[in-house]
CSV table of C-alpha atoms and ligand atoms in Angstrom, one decimal:
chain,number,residue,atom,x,y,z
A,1,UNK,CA,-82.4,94.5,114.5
A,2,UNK,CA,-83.3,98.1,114.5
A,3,UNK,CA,-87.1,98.6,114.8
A,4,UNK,CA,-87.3,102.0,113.8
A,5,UNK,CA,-88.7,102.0,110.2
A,6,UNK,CA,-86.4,104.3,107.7
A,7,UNK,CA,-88.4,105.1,104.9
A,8,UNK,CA,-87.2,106.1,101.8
A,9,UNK,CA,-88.0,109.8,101.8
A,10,UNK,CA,-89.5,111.9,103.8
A,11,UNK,CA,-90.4,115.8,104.1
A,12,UNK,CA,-88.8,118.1,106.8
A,13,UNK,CA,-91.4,120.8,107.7
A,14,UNK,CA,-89.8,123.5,110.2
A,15,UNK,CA,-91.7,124.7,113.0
A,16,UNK,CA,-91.3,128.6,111.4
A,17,UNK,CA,-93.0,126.9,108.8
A,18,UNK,CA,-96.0,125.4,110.4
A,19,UNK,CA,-96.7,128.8,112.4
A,20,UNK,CA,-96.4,130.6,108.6
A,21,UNK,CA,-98.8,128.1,107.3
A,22,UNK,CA,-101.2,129.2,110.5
A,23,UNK,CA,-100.6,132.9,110.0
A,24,UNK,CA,-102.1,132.2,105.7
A,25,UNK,CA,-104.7,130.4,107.4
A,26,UNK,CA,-106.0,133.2,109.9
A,27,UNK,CA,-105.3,135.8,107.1
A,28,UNK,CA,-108.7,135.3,105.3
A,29,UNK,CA,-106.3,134.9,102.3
A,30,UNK,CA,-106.2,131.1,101.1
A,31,UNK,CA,-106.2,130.9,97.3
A,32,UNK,CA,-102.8,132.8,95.4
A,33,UNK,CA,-101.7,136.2,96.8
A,34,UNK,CA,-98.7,137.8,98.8
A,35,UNK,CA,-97.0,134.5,99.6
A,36,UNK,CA,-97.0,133.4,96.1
A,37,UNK,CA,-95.7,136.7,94.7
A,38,UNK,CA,-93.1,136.6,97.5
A,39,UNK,CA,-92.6,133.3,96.5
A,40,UNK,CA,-91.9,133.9,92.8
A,41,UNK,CA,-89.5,136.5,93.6
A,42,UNK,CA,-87.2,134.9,95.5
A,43,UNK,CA,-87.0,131.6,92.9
A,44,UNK,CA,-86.7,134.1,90.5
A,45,UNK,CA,-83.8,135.8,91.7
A,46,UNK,CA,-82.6,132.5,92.6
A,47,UNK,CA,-82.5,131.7,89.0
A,48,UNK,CA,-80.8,134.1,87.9
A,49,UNK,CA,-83.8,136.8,87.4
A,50,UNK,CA,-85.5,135.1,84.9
A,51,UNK,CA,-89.7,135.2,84.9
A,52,UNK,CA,-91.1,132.3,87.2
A,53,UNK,CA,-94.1,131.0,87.3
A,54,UNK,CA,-96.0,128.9,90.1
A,55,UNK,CA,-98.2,126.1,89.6
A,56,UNK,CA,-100.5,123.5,91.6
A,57,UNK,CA,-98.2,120.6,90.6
A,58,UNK,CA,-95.3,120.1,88.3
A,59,UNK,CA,-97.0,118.3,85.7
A,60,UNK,CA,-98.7,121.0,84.6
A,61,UNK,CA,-96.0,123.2,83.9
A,62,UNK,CA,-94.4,121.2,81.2
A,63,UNK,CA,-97.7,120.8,79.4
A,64,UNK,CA,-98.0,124.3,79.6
A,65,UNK,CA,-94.4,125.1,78.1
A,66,UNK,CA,-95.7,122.7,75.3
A,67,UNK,CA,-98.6,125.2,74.6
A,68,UNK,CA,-96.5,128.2,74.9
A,69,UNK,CA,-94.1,126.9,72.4
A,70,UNK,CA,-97.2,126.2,69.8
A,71,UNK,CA,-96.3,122.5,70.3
A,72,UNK,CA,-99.6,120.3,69.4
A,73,UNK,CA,-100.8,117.5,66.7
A,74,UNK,CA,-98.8,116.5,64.4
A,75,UNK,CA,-95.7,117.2,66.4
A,76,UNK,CA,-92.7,115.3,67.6
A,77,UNK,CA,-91.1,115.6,71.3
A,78,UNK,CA,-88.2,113.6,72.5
A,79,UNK,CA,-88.0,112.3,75.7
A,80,UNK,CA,-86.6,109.6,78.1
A,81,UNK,CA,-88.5,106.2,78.6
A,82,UNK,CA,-86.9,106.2,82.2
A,83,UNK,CA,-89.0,108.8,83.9
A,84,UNK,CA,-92.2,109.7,86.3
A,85,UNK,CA,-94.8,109.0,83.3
A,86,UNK,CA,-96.4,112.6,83.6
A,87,UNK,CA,-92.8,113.4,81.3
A,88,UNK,CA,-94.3,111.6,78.1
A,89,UNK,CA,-98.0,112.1,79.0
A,90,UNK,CA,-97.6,115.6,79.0
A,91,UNK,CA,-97.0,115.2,75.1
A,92,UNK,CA,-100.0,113.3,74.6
A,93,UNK,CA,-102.1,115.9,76.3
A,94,UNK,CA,-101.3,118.6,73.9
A,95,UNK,CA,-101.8,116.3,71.2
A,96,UNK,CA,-98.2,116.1,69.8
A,97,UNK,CA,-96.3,112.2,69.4
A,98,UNK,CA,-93.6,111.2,71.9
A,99,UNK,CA,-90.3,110.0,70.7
A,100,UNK,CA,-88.1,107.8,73.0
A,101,UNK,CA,-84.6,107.7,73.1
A,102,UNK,CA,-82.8,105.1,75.1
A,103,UNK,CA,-80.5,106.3,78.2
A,104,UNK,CA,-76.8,106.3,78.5
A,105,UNK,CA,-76.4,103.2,81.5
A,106,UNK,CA,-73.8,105.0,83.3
A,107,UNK,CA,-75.8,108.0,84.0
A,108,UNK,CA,-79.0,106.7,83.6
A,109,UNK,CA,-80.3,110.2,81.9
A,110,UNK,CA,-81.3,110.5,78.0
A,111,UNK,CA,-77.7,109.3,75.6
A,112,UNK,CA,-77.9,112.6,73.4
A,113,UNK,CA,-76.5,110.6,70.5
A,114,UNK,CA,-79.9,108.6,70.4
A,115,UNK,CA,-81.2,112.0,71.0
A,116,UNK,CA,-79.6,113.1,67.6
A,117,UNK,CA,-80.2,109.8,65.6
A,118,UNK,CA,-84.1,110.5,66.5
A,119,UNK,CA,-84.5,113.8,65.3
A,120,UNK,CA,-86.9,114.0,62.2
A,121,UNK,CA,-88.5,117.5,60.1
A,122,UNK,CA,-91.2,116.9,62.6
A,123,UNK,CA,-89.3,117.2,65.6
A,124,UNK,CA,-90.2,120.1,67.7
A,125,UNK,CA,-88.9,119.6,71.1
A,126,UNK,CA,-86.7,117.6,73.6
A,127,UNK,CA,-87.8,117.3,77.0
A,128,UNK,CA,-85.1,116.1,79.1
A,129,UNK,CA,-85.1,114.7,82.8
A,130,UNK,CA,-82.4,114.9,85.6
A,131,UNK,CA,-82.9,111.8,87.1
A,132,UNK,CA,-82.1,111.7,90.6
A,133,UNK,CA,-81.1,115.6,90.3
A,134,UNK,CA,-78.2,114.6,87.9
A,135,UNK,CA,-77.8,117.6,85.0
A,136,UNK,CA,-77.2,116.3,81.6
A,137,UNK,CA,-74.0,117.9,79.8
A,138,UNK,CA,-76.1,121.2,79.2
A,139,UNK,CA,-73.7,121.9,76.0
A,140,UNK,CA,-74.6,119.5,74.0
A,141,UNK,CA,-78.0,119.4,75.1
A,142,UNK,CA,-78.3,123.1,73.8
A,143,UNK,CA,-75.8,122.6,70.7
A,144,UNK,CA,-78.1,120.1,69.3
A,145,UNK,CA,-81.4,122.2,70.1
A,146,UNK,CA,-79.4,125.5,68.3
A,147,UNK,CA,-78.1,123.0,65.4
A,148,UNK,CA,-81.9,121.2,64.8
A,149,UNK,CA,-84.0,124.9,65.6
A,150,UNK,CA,-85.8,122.7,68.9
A,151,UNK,CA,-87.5,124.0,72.3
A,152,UNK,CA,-86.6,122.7,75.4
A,153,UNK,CA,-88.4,121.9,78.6
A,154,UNK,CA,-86.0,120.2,80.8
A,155,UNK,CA,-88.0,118.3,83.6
A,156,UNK,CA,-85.9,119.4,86.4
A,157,UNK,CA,-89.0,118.2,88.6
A,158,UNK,CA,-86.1,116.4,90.8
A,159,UNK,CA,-83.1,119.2,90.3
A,160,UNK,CA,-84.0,122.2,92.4
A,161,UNK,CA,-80.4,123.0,93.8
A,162,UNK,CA,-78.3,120.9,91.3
A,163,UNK,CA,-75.9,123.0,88.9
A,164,UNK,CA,-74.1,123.1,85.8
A,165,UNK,CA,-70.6,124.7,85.9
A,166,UNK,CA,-71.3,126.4,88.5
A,167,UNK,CA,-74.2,127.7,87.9
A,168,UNK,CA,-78.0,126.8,89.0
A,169,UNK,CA,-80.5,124.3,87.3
A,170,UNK,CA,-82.8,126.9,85.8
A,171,UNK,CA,-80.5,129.7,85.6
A,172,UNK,CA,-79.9,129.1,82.1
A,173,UNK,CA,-81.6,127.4,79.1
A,174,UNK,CA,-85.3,127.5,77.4
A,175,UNK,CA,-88.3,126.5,79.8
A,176,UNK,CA,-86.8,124.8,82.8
A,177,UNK,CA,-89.6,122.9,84.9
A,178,UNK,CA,-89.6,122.4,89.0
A,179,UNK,CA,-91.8,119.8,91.1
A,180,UNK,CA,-92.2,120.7,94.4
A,181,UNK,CA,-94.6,117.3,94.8
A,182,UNK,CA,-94.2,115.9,98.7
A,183,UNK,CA,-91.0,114.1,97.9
A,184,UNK,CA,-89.0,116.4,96.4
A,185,UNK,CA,-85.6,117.9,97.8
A,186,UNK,CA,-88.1,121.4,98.4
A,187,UNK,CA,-92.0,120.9,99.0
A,188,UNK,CA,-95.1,122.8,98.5
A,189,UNK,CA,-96.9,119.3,99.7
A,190,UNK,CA,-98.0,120.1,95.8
A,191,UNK,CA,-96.5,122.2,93.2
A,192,UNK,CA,-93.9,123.2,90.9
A,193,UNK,CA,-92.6,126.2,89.3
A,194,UNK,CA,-91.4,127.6,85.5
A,195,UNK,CA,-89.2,129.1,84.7
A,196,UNK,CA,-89.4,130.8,81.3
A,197,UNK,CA,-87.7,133.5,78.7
A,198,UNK,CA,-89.1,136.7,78.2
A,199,UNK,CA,-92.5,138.8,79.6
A,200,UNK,CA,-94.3,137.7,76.5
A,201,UNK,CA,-94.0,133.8,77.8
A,202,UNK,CA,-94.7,134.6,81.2
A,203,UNK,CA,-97.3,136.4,80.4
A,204,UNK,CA,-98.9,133.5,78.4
A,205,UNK,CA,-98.2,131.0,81.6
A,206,UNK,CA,-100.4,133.4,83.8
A,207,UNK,CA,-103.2,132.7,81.0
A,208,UNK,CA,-102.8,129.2,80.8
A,209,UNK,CA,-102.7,129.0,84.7
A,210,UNK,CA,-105.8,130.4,85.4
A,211,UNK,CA,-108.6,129.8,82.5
A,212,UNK,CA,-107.0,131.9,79.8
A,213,UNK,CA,-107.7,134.9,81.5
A,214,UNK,CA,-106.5,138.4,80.5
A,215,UNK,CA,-107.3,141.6,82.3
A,216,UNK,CA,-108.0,144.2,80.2
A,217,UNK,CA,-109.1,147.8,80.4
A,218,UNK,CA,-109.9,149.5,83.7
A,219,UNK,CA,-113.0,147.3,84.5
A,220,UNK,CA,-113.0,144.4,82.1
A,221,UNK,CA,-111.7,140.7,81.7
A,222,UNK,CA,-111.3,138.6,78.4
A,223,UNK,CA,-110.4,135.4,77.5
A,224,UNK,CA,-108.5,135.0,74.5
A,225,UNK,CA,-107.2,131.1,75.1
A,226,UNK,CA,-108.2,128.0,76.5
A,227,UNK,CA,-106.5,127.6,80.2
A,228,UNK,CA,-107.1,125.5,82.9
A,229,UNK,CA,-107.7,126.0,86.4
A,230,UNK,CA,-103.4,125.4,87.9
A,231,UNK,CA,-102.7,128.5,90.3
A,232,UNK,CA,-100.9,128.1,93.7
A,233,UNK,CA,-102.6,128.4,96.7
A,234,UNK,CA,-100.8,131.0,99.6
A,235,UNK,CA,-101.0,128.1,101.9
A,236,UNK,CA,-98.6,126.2,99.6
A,237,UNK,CA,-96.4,129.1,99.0
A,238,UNK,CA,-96.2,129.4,102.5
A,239,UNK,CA,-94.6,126.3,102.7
A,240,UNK,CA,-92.4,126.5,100.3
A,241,UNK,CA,-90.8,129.7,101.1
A,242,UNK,CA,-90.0,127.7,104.9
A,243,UNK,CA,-88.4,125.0,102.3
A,244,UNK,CA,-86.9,127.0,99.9
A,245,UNK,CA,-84.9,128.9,102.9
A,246,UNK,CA,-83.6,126.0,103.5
A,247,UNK,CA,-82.3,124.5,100.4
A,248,UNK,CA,-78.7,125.3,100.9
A,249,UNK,CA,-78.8,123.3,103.7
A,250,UNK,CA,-80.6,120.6,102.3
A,251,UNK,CA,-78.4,120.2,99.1
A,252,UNK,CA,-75.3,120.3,101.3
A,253,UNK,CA,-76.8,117.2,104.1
A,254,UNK,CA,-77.7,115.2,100.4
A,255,UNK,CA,-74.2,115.7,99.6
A,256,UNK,CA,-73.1,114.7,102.8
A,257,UNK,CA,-75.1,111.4,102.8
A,258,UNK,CA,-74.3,110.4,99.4
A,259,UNK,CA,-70.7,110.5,100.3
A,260,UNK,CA,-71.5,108.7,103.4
A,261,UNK,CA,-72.9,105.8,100.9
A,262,UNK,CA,-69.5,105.6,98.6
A,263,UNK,CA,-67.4,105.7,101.6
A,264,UNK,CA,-69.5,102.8,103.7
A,265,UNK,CA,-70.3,100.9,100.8
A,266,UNK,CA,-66.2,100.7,99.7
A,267,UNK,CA,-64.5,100.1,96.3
A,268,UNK,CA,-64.8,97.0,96.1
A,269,UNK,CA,-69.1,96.9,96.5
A,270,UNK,CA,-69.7,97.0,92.7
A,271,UNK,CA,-67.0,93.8,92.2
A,272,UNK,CA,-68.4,91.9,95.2
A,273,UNK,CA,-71.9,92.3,94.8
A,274,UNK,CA,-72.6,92.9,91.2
A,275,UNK,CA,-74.5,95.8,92.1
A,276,UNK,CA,-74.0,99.6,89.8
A,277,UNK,CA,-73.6,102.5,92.1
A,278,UNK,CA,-74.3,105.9,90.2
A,279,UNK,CA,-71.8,108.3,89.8
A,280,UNK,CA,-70.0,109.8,92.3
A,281,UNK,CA,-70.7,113.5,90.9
A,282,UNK,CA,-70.6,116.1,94.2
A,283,UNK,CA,-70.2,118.7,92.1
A,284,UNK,CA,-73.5,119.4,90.2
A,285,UNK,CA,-76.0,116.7,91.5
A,286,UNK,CA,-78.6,117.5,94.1
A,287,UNK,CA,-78.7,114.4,95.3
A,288,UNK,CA,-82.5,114.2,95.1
A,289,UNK,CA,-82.2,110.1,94.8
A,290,UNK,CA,-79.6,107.8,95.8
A,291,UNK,CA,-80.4,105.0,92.8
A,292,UNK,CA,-78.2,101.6,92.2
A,293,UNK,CA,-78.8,98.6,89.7
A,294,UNK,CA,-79.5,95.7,91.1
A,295,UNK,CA,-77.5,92.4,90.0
A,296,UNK,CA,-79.4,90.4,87.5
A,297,UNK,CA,-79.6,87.4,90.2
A,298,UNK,CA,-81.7,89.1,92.2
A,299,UNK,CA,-85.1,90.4,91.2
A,300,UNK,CA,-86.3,94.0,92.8
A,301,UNK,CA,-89.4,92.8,94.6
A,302,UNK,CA,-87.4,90.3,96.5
A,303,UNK,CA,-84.6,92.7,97.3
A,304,UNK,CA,-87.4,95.4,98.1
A,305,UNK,CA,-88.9,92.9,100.7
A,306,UNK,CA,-85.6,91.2,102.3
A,307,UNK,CA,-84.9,95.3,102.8
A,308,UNK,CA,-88.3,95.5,104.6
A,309,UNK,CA,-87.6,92.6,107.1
A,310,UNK,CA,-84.3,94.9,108.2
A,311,UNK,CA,-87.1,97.8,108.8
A,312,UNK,CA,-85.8,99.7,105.6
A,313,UNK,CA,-88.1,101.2,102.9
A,314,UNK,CA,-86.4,101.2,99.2
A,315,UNK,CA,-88.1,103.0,96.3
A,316,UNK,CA,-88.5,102.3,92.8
A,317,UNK,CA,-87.9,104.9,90.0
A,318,UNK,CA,-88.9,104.2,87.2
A,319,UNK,CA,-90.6,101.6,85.2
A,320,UNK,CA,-90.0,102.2,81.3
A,321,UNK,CA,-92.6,104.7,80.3
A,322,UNK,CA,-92.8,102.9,76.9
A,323,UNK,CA,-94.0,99.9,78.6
A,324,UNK,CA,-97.3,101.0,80.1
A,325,UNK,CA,-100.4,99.8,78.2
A,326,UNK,CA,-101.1,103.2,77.3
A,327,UNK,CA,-97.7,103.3,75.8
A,328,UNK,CA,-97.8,100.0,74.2
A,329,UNK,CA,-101.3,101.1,72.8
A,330,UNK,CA,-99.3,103.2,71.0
A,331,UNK,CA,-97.1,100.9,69.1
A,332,UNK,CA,-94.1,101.0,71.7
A,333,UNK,CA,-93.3,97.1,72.5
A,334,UNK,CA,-90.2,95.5,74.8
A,335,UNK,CA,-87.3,95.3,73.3
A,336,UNK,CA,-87.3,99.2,71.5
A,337,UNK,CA,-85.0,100.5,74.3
A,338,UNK,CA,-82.7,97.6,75.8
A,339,UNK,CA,-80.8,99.7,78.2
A,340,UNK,CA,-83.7,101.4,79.7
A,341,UNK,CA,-85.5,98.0,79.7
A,342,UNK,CA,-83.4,96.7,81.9
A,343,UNK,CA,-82.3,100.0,84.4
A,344,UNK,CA,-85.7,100.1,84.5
A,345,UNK,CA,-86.0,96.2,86.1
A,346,UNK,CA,-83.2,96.8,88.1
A,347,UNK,CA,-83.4,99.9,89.6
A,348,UNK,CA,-83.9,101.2,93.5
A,349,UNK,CA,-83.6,103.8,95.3
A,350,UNK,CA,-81.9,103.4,99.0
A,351,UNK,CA,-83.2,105.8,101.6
A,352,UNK,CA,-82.2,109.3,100.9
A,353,UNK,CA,-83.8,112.7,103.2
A,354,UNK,CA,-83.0,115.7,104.9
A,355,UNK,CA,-83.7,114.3,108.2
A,356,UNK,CA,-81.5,111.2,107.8
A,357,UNK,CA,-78.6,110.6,110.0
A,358,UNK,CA,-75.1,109.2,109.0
A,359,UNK,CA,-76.0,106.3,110.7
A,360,UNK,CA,-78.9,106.1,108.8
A,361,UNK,CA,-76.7,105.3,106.0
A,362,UNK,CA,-74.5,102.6,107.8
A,363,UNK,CA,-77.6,101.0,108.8
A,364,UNK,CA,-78.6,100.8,105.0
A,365,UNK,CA,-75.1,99.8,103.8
A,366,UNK,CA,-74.7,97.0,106.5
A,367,UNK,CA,-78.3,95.6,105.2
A,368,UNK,CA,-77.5,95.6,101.8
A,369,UNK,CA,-74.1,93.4,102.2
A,370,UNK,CA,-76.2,91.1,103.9
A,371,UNK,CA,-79.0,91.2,101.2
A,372,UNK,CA,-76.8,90.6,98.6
A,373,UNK,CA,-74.7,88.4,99.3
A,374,UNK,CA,-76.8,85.7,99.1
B,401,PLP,C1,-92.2,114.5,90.4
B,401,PLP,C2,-91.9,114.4,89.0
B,401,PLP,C3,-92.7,114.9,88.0
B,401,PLP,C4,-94.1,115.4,88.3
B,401,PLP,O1,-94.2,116.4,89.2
B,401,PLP,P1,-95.6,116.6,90.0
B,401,PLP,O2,-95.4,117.8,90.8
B,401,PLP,O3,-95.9,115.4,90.8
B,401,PLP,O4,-96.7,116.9,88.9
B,401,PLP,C5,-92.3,114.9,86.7
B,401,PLP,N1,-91.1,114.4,86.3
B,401,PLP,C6,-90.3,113.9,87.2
B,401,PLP,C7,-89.0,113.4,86.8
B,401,PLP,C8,-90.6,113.9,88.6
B,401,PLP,O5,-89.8,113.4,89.5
């Protein structure tokens, strides 16, 4: 038995890092300045050149695409019922009404036929999410936002490094959204990023980040919308330009370990255990979650705490949003979305993080055969 706990995930914060962090502190400089424009530069060029925007979480930047794009009461947005929950509450905060759409069970993102069949005059927007860092197929996605006149705010809170024929997550598209939350493939320890079209919009996102603000004239200020309070800090920056220096290197060891898992695991794991692995895409996925579907004979908690007594942590993402109270409040009920209905009961994440070793994943592998085979 190895007594070393494996968690999950954790964060890899560089020494360079740490001292940068130090050098914000001493600065006399805490609240957004030179790191964050340095910051916003370099994910900018990253994607592409496009504007980018920071923020003090990720949440925030999708509800903030929402109000950009007009989006409010009376609206329609679809989105996936197998998501973080900030993906459909986000909806509800600007007032508009999320639509579901069950997932594909293969990939485990939105099916974008139930996409289609859910479309209604009232429809406004989709928000997709890459779950685990897996990219939808982008062409469709945008045919049916071009054929239906929709905005789209892809939650790529978990996709920073994944692509799409070759090219970044981001690079491309409407409003494309970025968490840099504590678990994420790249950290701010809090935050997330937009990226956006044109001046105009990014112009609008400084408003909304910071109280609606507008300079104007020589010596003046107005306010001309309602925004909230959601700037970066330079002390977050700071760490995310250590982390985003990085994230070559991270998306590569992420590779590395999911192969690891396939080639430990064998081709035979799915017949012998029952168990789904995802699929095996080391193309355009980032890896940001290794996820597999349990076998209906054993439940998650119990497979979560067998995992435990080998000393290794499993995570859990994502209970069907529709199935909340809030959600249920709502009119949503069990039944509405079969497929995410049961992902979502049967879904966990095995240890996945920059700092993990390939015998990290043996370990895992070798603890899972045992778990489930009886
Ligand atoms: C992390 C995450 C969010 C929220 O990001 P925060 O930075 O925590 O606000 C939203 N959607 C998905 C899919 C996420 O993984």
């Amino acid at each position: 038995m190895n007594n070393n706990f494996l968690p999950f995930s954790k964060p890899t914060i560089d020494e360079a890092t740490i001292s940068a962090v130090s050098d914000v502190l001493r600065s006399g400089w805490l609240t957004s300045g030179p790191r964050v424009a340095e910051f916003e530069k370099q994910l900018s060029d990253y994607f592409g050149g496009r504007p980018v925007r920071t923020f003090n979480s990720g949440t925030c930047t999708m509800e903030i695409a929402l109000r950009i794009a007009g989006i409010g009461a009376g609206d329609e947005v679809i989105t996936t019922p197998i998501s973080w929950v900030a993906t459909a509450n986000v909806i509800l905060e600007v007032g508009a009404t999320p639509v579901f759409a069950d997932i594909d069970p293969v990939t485990r993102n939105i099916d974008l036929d139930r996409v289609e069949a859910a479309i209604t005059s009232r429809t406004r927007a989709i928000i997709p999410v890459y779950l685990a860092g897996r990219p939808l197929d982008m062409d469709r996605l945008y045919a049916i936002a071009a054929k239906y006149k929709l905005r789209v705010i892809e939650d790529a809170a978990q996709a920073i490094g994944s692509r799409w024929q070759g090219k970044p997550v981001g690079s491309f598209g409407d409003f494309v959204s970025f968490s840099f939350q504590a678990n994420k493939n790249i950290t701010t320890s809090e935050g997330g990023c937009l990226v956006l079209n044109n001046a105009a919009e990014a112009v609008l996102a400084e408003k909304y980040r910071l109280q609606g603000v507008s300079r104007s004239g020589w010596d003046g200020i107005d306010v001309d919308v309602l925004g909230g309070k959601y700037n970066m800090t330079d002390i977050a920056a700071a760490i995310g330009l250590g982390q985003f220096a990085k994230l070559p290197d991270i998306t590569a060891h992420r590779r590395k370990l999911a192969q690891h898992y396939f080639k430990t695991l064998g081709t035979d794991f799915e017949a012998q255990t029952g168990a789904q692995l995802p699929p095996a895409d080391f193309e355009n996925t980032n890896w940001h979650l290794f996820q597999i579907v349990l076998p209906e004979r054993i439940t998650r908690p119990e497979f979560m705490e067998k995992m435990k007594a080998y000393n290794i942590g499993i995570g859990f993402h994502y209970a069907p949003i529709h199935l909340f109270s809030l959600y249920r409040g709502l009119g949503f009920k069990e039944g509405m979305f079969p497929v995410a209905e049961r992902v979502g009961r049967q879904i966990v994440s095995l240890p996945m993080f920059y700092a993990m070793t390939i015998a990290d994943v043996e370990r895992t592998c070798a603890a899972m055969r045992e778990v489930l085979a009886g």
